Coordinates of C-alpha atoms in Angstrom, one line a residue:
X1 CA 39.2 96.2 -30.6
X2 CA 42.0 98.8 -30.1
X3 CA 45.4 98.2 -31.7
X4 CA 48.5 97.3 -29.8
X5 CA 50.4 100.5 -29.1
X6 CA 53.7 98.8 -29.9
X7 CA 52.7 97.9 -33.4
X8 CA 50.2 100.6 -34.2
X9 CA 51.9 103.4 -36.2
X10 CA 50.1 105.7 -38.6
X11 CA 51.8 108.8 -39.9
X12 CA 49.3 111.3 -38.4
X13 CA 49.2 111.9 -34.7
X14 CA 45.4 111.5 -34.6
X15 CA 45.3 108.5 -36.7
X16 CA 43.4 105.3 -35.8
X17 CA 44.6 103.8 -32.6
X18 CA 45.9 107.2 -31.2
X19 CA 42.6 109.1 -30.9
X20 CA 42.5 108.2 -27.2
X21 CA 46.2 108.4 -26.6
X22 CA 46.7 111.5 -24.4
X23 CA 50.5 111.1 -24.4
X24 CA 50.6 111.4 -28.2
X25 CA 47.8 114.0 -28.5
X26 CA 48.9 116.3 -25.7
X27 CA 52.6 115.9 -24.7
X28 CA 54.0 114.8 -28.0
X29 CA 51.8 116.8 -30.4
X30 CA 53.4 117.0 -33.8
X31 CA 53.4 120.7 -34.9
X32 CA 57.1 121.7 -35.0
X33 CA 59.6 122.8 -37.7
X34 CA 63.1 121.4 -38.1
X35 CA 64.6 124.3 -36.3
X36 CA 62.3 123.7 -33.3
X37 CA 63.7 120.1 -33.2
X38 CA 67.2 121.6 -33.3
X39 CA 66.4 123.8 -30.3
X40 CA 65.1 120.8 -28.4
X41 CA 68.1 118.6 -29.4
X42 CA 70.6 121.3 -28.5
X43 CA 69.0 121.8 -25.0
X44 CA 69.1 118.0 -24.5
X45 CA 72.8 117.7 -25.3
X46 CA 74.5 121.1 -24.8
X47 CA 73.9 121.9 -21.2
X48 CA 75.8 122.9 -18.1
X49 CA 77.1 119.3 -18.0
X50 CA 79.8 120.7 -20.4
X51 CA 81.2 122.4 -17.2
X52 CA 82.2 118.8 -16.2
X53 CA 84.4 118.4 -19.3
X54 CA 87.6 119.6 -17.6
X55 CA 86.8 117.1 -14.7
X56 CA 86.4 114.3 -17.3
X57 CA 89.8 115.3 -18.8
X58 CA 91.6 114.9 -15.5
X59 CA 91.0 111.2 -15.7
X60 CA 92.2 111.0 -19.3
X61 CA 94.9 113.6 -19.8
X62 CA 95.4 115.8 -22.9
X63 CA 95.8 113.3 -25.7
X64 CA 93.3 110.7 -24.7
X65 CA 90.9 113.5 -23.6
X66 CA 90.8 115.2 -27.0
X67 CA 90.6 111.8 -28.7
X68 CA 87.7 110.6 -26.7
X69 CA 85.8 113.9 -26.9
X70 CA 86.2 113.8 -30.7
X71 CA 85.3 110.1 -31.0
X72 CA 82.2 110.7 -28.9
X73 CA 81.1 113.5 -31.1
X74 CA 81.6 111.6 -34.4
X75 CA 79.9 108.4 -33.1
X76 CA 76.9 110.2 -31.6
X77 CA 76.3 112.3 -34.7
X78 CA 76.5 109.1 -36.8
X79 CA 74.2 107.2 -34.3
X80 CA 71.5 109.9 -34.2
X81 CA 71.6 110.2 -38.0
X82 CA 71.0 106.4 -38.3
X83 CA 68.1 106.6 -35.8
X84 CA 66.5 109.4 -37.8
X85 CA 66.9 107.3 -41.0
X86 CA 65.1 104.4 -39.2
X87 CA 62.3 106.7 -38.1
X88 CA 62.0 108.2 -41.6
X89 CA 61.9 104.7 -43.1
X90 CA 59.1 103.6 -40.7
X91 CA 57.1 106.7 -41.5
X92 CA 57.3 106.1 -45.2
X93 CA 55.9 102.7 -44.7
X94 CA 53.0 104.1 -42.7
X95 CA 54.4 103.3 -39.3
X96 CA 55.4 106.6 -37.8
X97 CA 56.8 106.1 -34.3
X98 CA 56.7 108.9 -31.7
X99 CA 58.2 106.9 -28.8
X100 CA 61.6 105.2 -28.5
X101 CA 60.1 102.2 -26.8
X102 CA 57.6 101.6 -29.6
X103 CA 60.3 102.0 -32.3
X104 CA 62.6 99.5 -30.6
X105 CA 59.9 96.9 -30.0
X106 CA 58.5 97.2 -33.5
X107 CA 61.8 97.0 -35.4
X108 CA 63.5 94.4 -33.1
X109 CA 60.3 92.4 -32.7
X110 CA 60.6 91.9 -29.0
X111 CA 58.0 92.8 -26.4
X112 CA 60.6 92.9 -23.6
X113 CA 62.5 95.6 -25.5
X114 CA 59.5 97.9 -25.0
X115 CA 59.9 97.7 -21.3
X116 CA 63.7 97.7 -21.4
X117 CA 63.6 101.1 -23.1
X118 CA 61.1 102.4 -20.6
X119 CA 63.4 101.4 -17.8
X120 CA 66.5 103.0 -19.3
X121 CA 64.7 106.2 -20.3
X122 CA 63.3 106.5 -16.8
X123 CA 66.8 106.1 -15.4
X124 CA 68.0 108.8 -17.7
X125 CA 65.1 111.2 -17.1
X126 CA 65.3 110.9 -13.4
X127 CA 69.1 111.0 -13.3
X128 CA 69.2 114.2 -15.4
X129 CA 66.4 115.7 -13.5
X130 CA 68.2 115.1 -10.2
X131 CA 71.5 116.4 -11.6
X132 CA 69.9 119.5 -13.1
X133 CA 68.2 120.4 -9.9
X134 CA 71.4 119.7 -7.9
X135 CA 73.6 121.9 -10.2
X136 CA 71.0 124.7 -10.2
X137 CA 71.0 124.6 -6.4
X138 CA 74.8 124.7 -6.4
X139 CA 74.6 127.8 -8.7
X140 CA 72.4 129.5 -6.3
X141 CA 74.7 128.6 -3.4
X142 CA 77.7 130.0 -5.3
X143 CA 75.9 133.4 -5.7
X144 CA 74.7 133.3 -2.1
X145 CA 78.2 132.5 -0.7
X146 CA 79.7 135.4 -2.7
X147 CA 77.1 137.9 -1.3
X148 CA 76.9 136.4 2.2
X149 CA 80.1 134.4 3.0
X150 CA 78.9 133.6 6.5
X151 CA 75.2 133.0 5.7
X152 CA 73.3 130.1 7.3
X153 CA 71.6 128.7 4.2
X154 CA 72.8 125.3 3.0
X155 CA 72.8 123.6 -0.4
X156 CA 69.6 121.7 0.3
X157 CA 67.8 125.0 0.9
X158 CA 68.7 126.2 -2.6
X159 CA 67.7 122.8 -4.1
X160 CA 64.3 123.2 -2.5
X161 CA 64.0 126.7 -4.1
X162 CA 64.8 125.3 -7.5
X163 CA 62.3 122.5 -7.0
X164 CA 59.5 125.0 -6.4
X165 CA 60.4 126.8 -9.6
X166 CA 60.5 123.5 -11.5
X167 CA 57.0 122.6 -10.2
X168 CA 55.6 125.8 -11.7
X169 CA 57.4 125.4 -15.1
X170 CA 56.5 121.7 -15.4
X171 CA 52.9 122.7 -16.0
X172 CA 53.8 123.8 -19.6
X173 CA 51.6 121.1 -21.1
X174 CA 53.4 120.0 -24.3
X175 CA 56.9 119.3 -25.6
X176 CA 56.2 121.7 -28.6
X177 CA 55.3 124.5 -26.1
X178 CA 59.0 124.5 -25.0
X179 CA 60.3 125.6 -28.4
X180 CA 60.8 129.3 -27.4
X181 CA 62.2 128.3 -24.0
X182 CA 64.7 126.1 -25.8
X183 CA 65.7 128.8 -28.3
X184 CA 66.6 131.0 -25.3
X185 CA 68.4 127.9 -23.9
X186 CA 70.6 127.7 -27.0
X187 CA 71.7 131.3 -26.6
X188 CA 72.3 130.8 -22.9
X189 CA 74.7 127.9 -23.5
X190 CA 76.6 129.9 -26.0
X191 CA 76.7 132.8 -23.6
X192 CA 78.0 131.0 -20.5
X193 CA 80.5 128.9 -22.5
X194 CA 82.0 132.1 -23.8
X195 CA 82.0 133.6 -20.3
X196 CA 83.7 130.5 -18.8
X197 CA 86.4 130.4 -21.5
X198 CA 87.0 134.1 -20.8
X199 CA 87.2 133.5 -17.1
X200 CA 89.7 130.7 -17.6
X201 CA 91.9 132.8 -19.8
X202 CA 91.8 135.6 -17.1
X203 CA 92.6 133.0 -14.4
X204 CA 95.5 131.6 -16.3
X205 CA 97.0 135.1 -16.5
X206 CA 96.3 136.0 -12.9
X207 CA 98.9 136.1 -10.2
X208 CA 96.7 133.7 -8.2
X209 CA 96.7 131.2 -11.0
X210 CA 96.9 127.6 -9.7
X211 CA 100.0 125.5 -10.4
X212 CA 99.5 123.5 -13.5
X213 CA 99.6 119.7 -13.0
X214 CA 98.3 117.3 -15.6
X215 CA 99.5 114.1 -14.0
X216 CA 97.1 111.1 -13.7
X217 CA 96.5 108.8 -10.8
X218 CA 99.6 107.2 -9.4
X219 CA 98.5 103.5 -9.6
X220 CA 97.7 101.8 -12.9
X221 CA 94.4 100.4 -11.5
X222 CA 93.2 103.8 -10.4
X223 CA 94.1 105.3 -13.8
X224 CA 92.0 102.7 -15.5
X225 CA 89.0 103.2 -13.3
X226 CA 89.3 107.0 -13.6
X227 CA 89.6 106.7 -17.4
X228 CA 86.4 104.7 -17.7
X229 CA 84.6 107.0 -15.3
X230 CA 85.6 109.9 -17.5
X231 CA 84.5 108.1 -20.7
X232 CA 81.1 107.5 -19.1
X233 CA 80.8 111.1 -18.2
X234 CA 81.6 112.1 -21.8
X235 CA 78.9 109.6 -23.0
X236 CA 76.5 111.2 -20.6
X237 CA 77.3 114.7 -21.9
X238 CA 76.8 113.7 -25.5
X239 CA 73.8 111.5 -24.9
X240 CA 70.2 112.4 -24.9
X241 CA 68.2 109.2 -25.1
X242 CA 65.0 110.9 -26.4
X243 CA 65.7 111.5 -30.1
X244 CA 62.5 109.7 -31.2
X245 CA 60.4 111.9 -28.9
X246 CA 62.1 115.0 -30.2
X247 CA 61.5 113.9 -33.8
X248 CA 57.8 113.2 -32.8
X249 CA 57.4 117.0 -32.3
X250 CA 57.9 117.6 -36.0
X251 CA 54.9 118.1 -38.2
X252 CA 54.5 115.1 -40.6
X253 CA 56.1 114.3 -42.9
X254 CA 59.3 114.4 -40.8
X255 CA 61.6 112.7 -43.3
X256 CA 64.9 114.6 -43.7
X257 CA 64.2 117.2 -41.1
X258 CA 66.2 115.7 -38.3
X259 CA 69.5 115.9 -40.2
X260 CA 69.1 119.7 -40.3
X261 CA 68.3 119.7 -36.6
X262 CA 71.4 117.6 -36.0
X263 CA 73.7 120.0 -38.0
X264 CA 72.3 122.9 -36.0
X265 CA 72.9 121.1 -32.7
X266 CA 76.5 119.9 -33.5
X267 CA 77.5 123.3 -34.7
X268 CA 76.7 124.6 -31.2
X269 CA 78.6 121.5 -29.8
X270 CA 81.7 122.4 -31.8
X271 CA 81.6 125.9 -30.6
X272 CA 81.2 125.0 -26.9
X273 CA 82.6 121.6 -26.0
X274 CA 86.2 122.0 -27.1
X275 CA 86.6 125.6 -25.8
X276 CA 85.3 124.8 -22.3
X277 CA 87.2 121.5 -22.0
X278 CA 90.6 122.8 -23.2
X279 CA 90.5 126.2 -21.3
X280 CA 89.3 124.6 -18.1
X281 CA 91.7 121.7 -18.1
X282 CA 94.6 124.0 -19.1
X283 CA 94.1 126.2 -16.1
X284 CA 93.2 123.6 -13.4
X285 CA 94.6 120.3 -14.6
X286 CA 94.0 117.4 -12.3
X287 CA 92.4 119.8 -9.7
X288 CA 89.4 120.5 -11.9
X289 CA 86.1 120.4 -10.0
X290 CA 83.1 118.6 -11.4
X291 CA 81.7 122.1 -11.9
X292 CA 84.4 124.3 -13.3
X293 CA 82.7 127.4 -11.9
X294 CA 83.5 126.0 -8.5
X295 CA 87.2 125.9 -9.4
X296 CA 87.0 129.5 -10.6
X297 CA 85.4 130.5 -7.3
X298 CA 87.3 128.5 -4.7
X299 CA 86.1 128.2 -1.1
X300 CA 89.5 129.5 0.1
X301 CA 91.1 132.6 -1.4
X302 CA 89.9 135.1 -3.9
X303 CA 87.9 134.4 -7.1
X304 CA 90.2 133.7 -10.1
X305 CA 88.1 135.9 -12.5
X306 CA 86.0 139.1 -12.1
X307 CA 83.0 138.5 -9.9
X308 CA 80.6 140.1 -12.4
X309 CA 81.7 137.8 -15.1
X310 CA 81.3 134.6 -13.0
X311 CA 78.0 135.9 -11.6
X312 CA 76.6 136.3 -15.1
X313 CA 77.8 132.9 -16.1
X314 CA 76.1 131.4 -13.1
X315 CA 72.9 133.1 -13.9
X316 CA 73.0 131.8 -17.5
X317 CA 73.7 128.3 -16.3
X318 CA 70.9 128.5 -13.7
X319 CA 68.3 129.6 -16.3
X320 CA 69.3 127.0 -18.8
X321 CA 69.1 124.2 -16.2
X322 CA 65.4 124.9 -15.9
X323 CA 64.9 124.3 -19.7
X324 CA 67.0 121.1 -19.5
X325 CA 65.0 119.7 -16.6
X326 CA 61.8 120.4 -18.5
X327 CA 63.1 118.7 -21.7
X328 CA 64.1 115.5 -19.9
X329 CA 60.9 115.4 -18.0
X330 CA 58.8 115.1 -21.2
X331 CA 59.0 111.3 -21.5
X332 CA 57.9 110.9 -17.9
X333 CA 55.1 113.4 -18.4
X334 CA 54.0 111.5 -21.5
X335 CA 53.9 108.2 -19.7
X336 CA 51.9 109.7 -16.8
X337 CA 49.5 111.5 -19.1
X338 CA 48.9 108.5 -21.3
X339 CA 47.5 106.7 -18.2
X340 CA 45.9 109.7 -16.4
X341 CA 44.5 112.1 -19.0
X342 CA 41.3 111.8 -21.0
X343 CA 41.9 113.2 -24.5
X344 CA 38.1 113.7 -25.0
X345 CA 38.0 116.3 -22.3
X346 CA 40.6 118.7 -23.8
X347 CA 44.1 119.7 -22.8
X348 CA 43.0 122.4 -20.3
X349 CA 39.9 120.8 -19.0
X350 CA 39.6 120.4 -15.2
X351 CA 39.6 116.7 -15.7
X352 CA 43.1 116.8 -17.2
X353 CA 44.6 119.8 -15.4
X354 CA 44.2 118.5 -11.9
X355 CA 46.0 115.1 -12.5
X356 CA 48.7 116.9 -14.5
X357 CA 49.3 119.3 -11.7
X358 CA 49.5 116.6 -9.0
X359 CA 51.6 114.1 -10.9
X360 CA 54.1 116.6 -12.3
X361 CA 54.4 118.2 -8.9
X362 CA 55.1 114.9 -7.3
X363 CA 57.7 114.0 -9.9
X364 CA 59.6 117.2 -9.4
X365 CA 59.5 116.8 -5.6
X366 CA 61.0 113.3 -5.9
X367 CA 63.8 114.6 -8.1
X368 CA 64.4 117.5 -5.7
X369 CA 64.5 115.2 -2.7
X370 CA 67.1 112.9 -4.1
X371 CA 69.2 115.9 -5.4
X372 CA 69.3 117.2 -1.8
X373 CA 70.0 113.9 -0.3
X374 CA 72.7 112.7 -2.7
X375 CA 74.9 115.6 -3.8
X376 CA 77.1 113.7 -6.3
X377 CA 76.9 115.8 -9.5
X378 CA 80.0 114.4 -11.2
X379 CA 79.3 110.8 -10.1
X380 CA 75.6 111.1 -11.2
X381 CA 76.8 112.2 -14.7
X382 CA 79.0 109.1 -14.9
X383 CA 76.3 106.6 -13.8
X384 CA 73.7 108.1 -16.1
X385 CA 76.2 107.9 -19.0
X386 CA 77.2 104.3 -18.3
X387 CA 73.8 102.7 -17.6
X388 CA 71.5 105.0 -19.6
X389 CA 73.0 106.9 -22.6
X390 CA 75.4 104.2 -23.8
X391 CA 72.7 101.5 -24.4
X392 CA 70.2 104.0 -26.0
X393 CA 72.6 106.2 -28.0
X394 CA 75.6 104.0 -28.8
X395 CA 74.1 100.5 -29.2
X396 CA 70.4 100.4 -30.0
X397 CA 70.6 102.8 -33.0
X398 CA 73.1 100.5 -34.7
X399 CA 70.9 97.4 -34.1
X400 CA 67.8 99.3 -35.3
X401 CA 69.6 100.4 -38.5
X402 CA 71.0 96.9 -39.3
X403 CA 67.6 95.3 -38.8
X404 CA 65.6 98.0 -40.7
X405 CA 67.8 98.2 -43.7
X406 CA 68.8 94.5 -43.6
X407 CA 72.5 95.3 -44.1
X408 CA 74.6 92.4 -45.2
X409 CA 77.3 91.1 -42.9
X410 CA 80.0 92.0 -45.4
X411 CA 78.9 95.6 -45.9
X412 CA 80.9 98.4 -44.5
X413 CA 77.9 99.9 -42.6
X414 CA 77.3 96.6 -40.9
X415 CA 80.9 96.2 -39.8
X416 CA 81.1 99.7 -38.5
X417 CA 77.9 99.3 -36.6
X418 CA 78.9 96.0 -35.0
X419 CA 82.3 97.5 -34.1
X420 CA 80.6 100.4 -32.3
X421 CA 78.3 98.1 -30.5
X422 CA 81.2 95.9 -29.3
X423 CA 83.4 98.8 -28.2
X424 CA 80.6 100.7 -26.4
X425 CA 79.2 97.6 -24.7
X426 CA 82.6 97.1 -23.2
X427 CA 82.9 100.8 -22.3
X428 CA 79.4 100.8 -20.8
X429 CA 80.2 97.7 -18.6
X430 CA 83.5 99.1 -17.4
X431 CA 82.1 102.5 -17.0
X432 CA 79.2 101.3 -14.9
X433 CA 81.6 99.4 -12.6
X434 CA 84.0 102.3 -12.3
X435 CA 81.3 105.0 -11.6
X436 CA 79.6 102.8 -9.0
X437 CA 82.9 102.1 -7.4
X438 CA 83.6 105.9 -7.2
X439 CA 80.1 106.4 -5.8
X440 CA 80.9 103.9 -3.0
X441 CA 84.3 105.6 -2.3
X442 CA 82.7 109.1 -2.3
X443 CA 79.9 107.9 0.1
X444 CA 82.5 108.2 2.9
X445 CA 82.9 111.9 2.2
X446 CA 79.4 113.2 2.8
X447 CA 76.4 113.0 5.0
X448 CA 72.7 112.9 3.9
X449 CA 71.5 116.4 2.9
X450 CA 75.1 117.7 2.9
X451 CA 75.9 121.3 2.3
X452 CA 78.6 120.5 -0.2
X453 CA 78.7 118.7 -3.6
X454 CA 81.2 115.9 -3.7
X455 CA 83.5 115.6 -6.8

């Protein structure tokens, strides 16, 4: 009789109970080194969503913006480190988990937690997939508008082009097969971050520099809602929600390897997040767009930085978005392949290639359709952060650590973890309310399949 997938956990991918698990054998094959996990993690966190940082700052201001950005960095590093310790502990006990949902259900001892994590991860994967395709389409539109100011193509045309490319790339069969793609992704994010900072410095010194205004919303209620929306966006930018699946790509034993991967990732974060946030908000203040490149290339008037520099940044962003969409699709692919593939037939057998081609194509078409229909890049980031990343990255890791290591209620670790849970539960609830409110307000500014992204 086969073992329950929630409780079965041997340290080898092909161990008893997983011989017929195509999701584990194919999509989440465990062959990687720690630096490969670092590439995956960096791609999952350090993406073009950092171009939203100045937009997040306009709801917080300078002091609170820097404070919240730093706090999010510290808390997420701590949270991911705790989760890696829990995964290492389970592996040492012969219960290696390669899926977030299995880890949560096993440690917390609740069957409903298994399905809760699936629901939240699906929301994250789909939300990020939609946002990545939308932003990639916007990047193409920016280049097109510069070359053909009076062209007839609309945003949804470019989203369709990106979707076709993603359908092709989605056929890469395993998470591990993305390691070289994600190494390139790491250099791309460093590249466009430097270019954007350079463009902002150039814009600040330009005679066409916008007037600097860092004032917040006029009413107190609006300031509160804007602040929580911004905090939710920051949570979404720092979140990933797939750390167990990334750690699953490591060749066993995985103990201790994720800490090195985290250090690599957060080194890149330190180099990129602060520079983009500070330079973008300094130049544009409360007029910052949800995509800072759009602020540097306004619809009216000349570009505020050299066209070649902005064009190169847009190309780098566009290329990295393809990698990000692939990384966040892996959990969805793993779920689909677990149900549809036959591990006995081989990864590239006709029996497995045809369902993979059809299901992954359908998934990308759905993401592309909603990206074209609902062009709310900034708002999507906030919603995903509030309802997705905050529960998985700021709450569950603390619960998992306290339960696994049986921390006493008087210990410092327990008190810190409970404080983080309480604070971010409140932030998540307020953030969800604020971002949904903003979505409702923004709904009056656009039509379905609009040619413009709404901030």
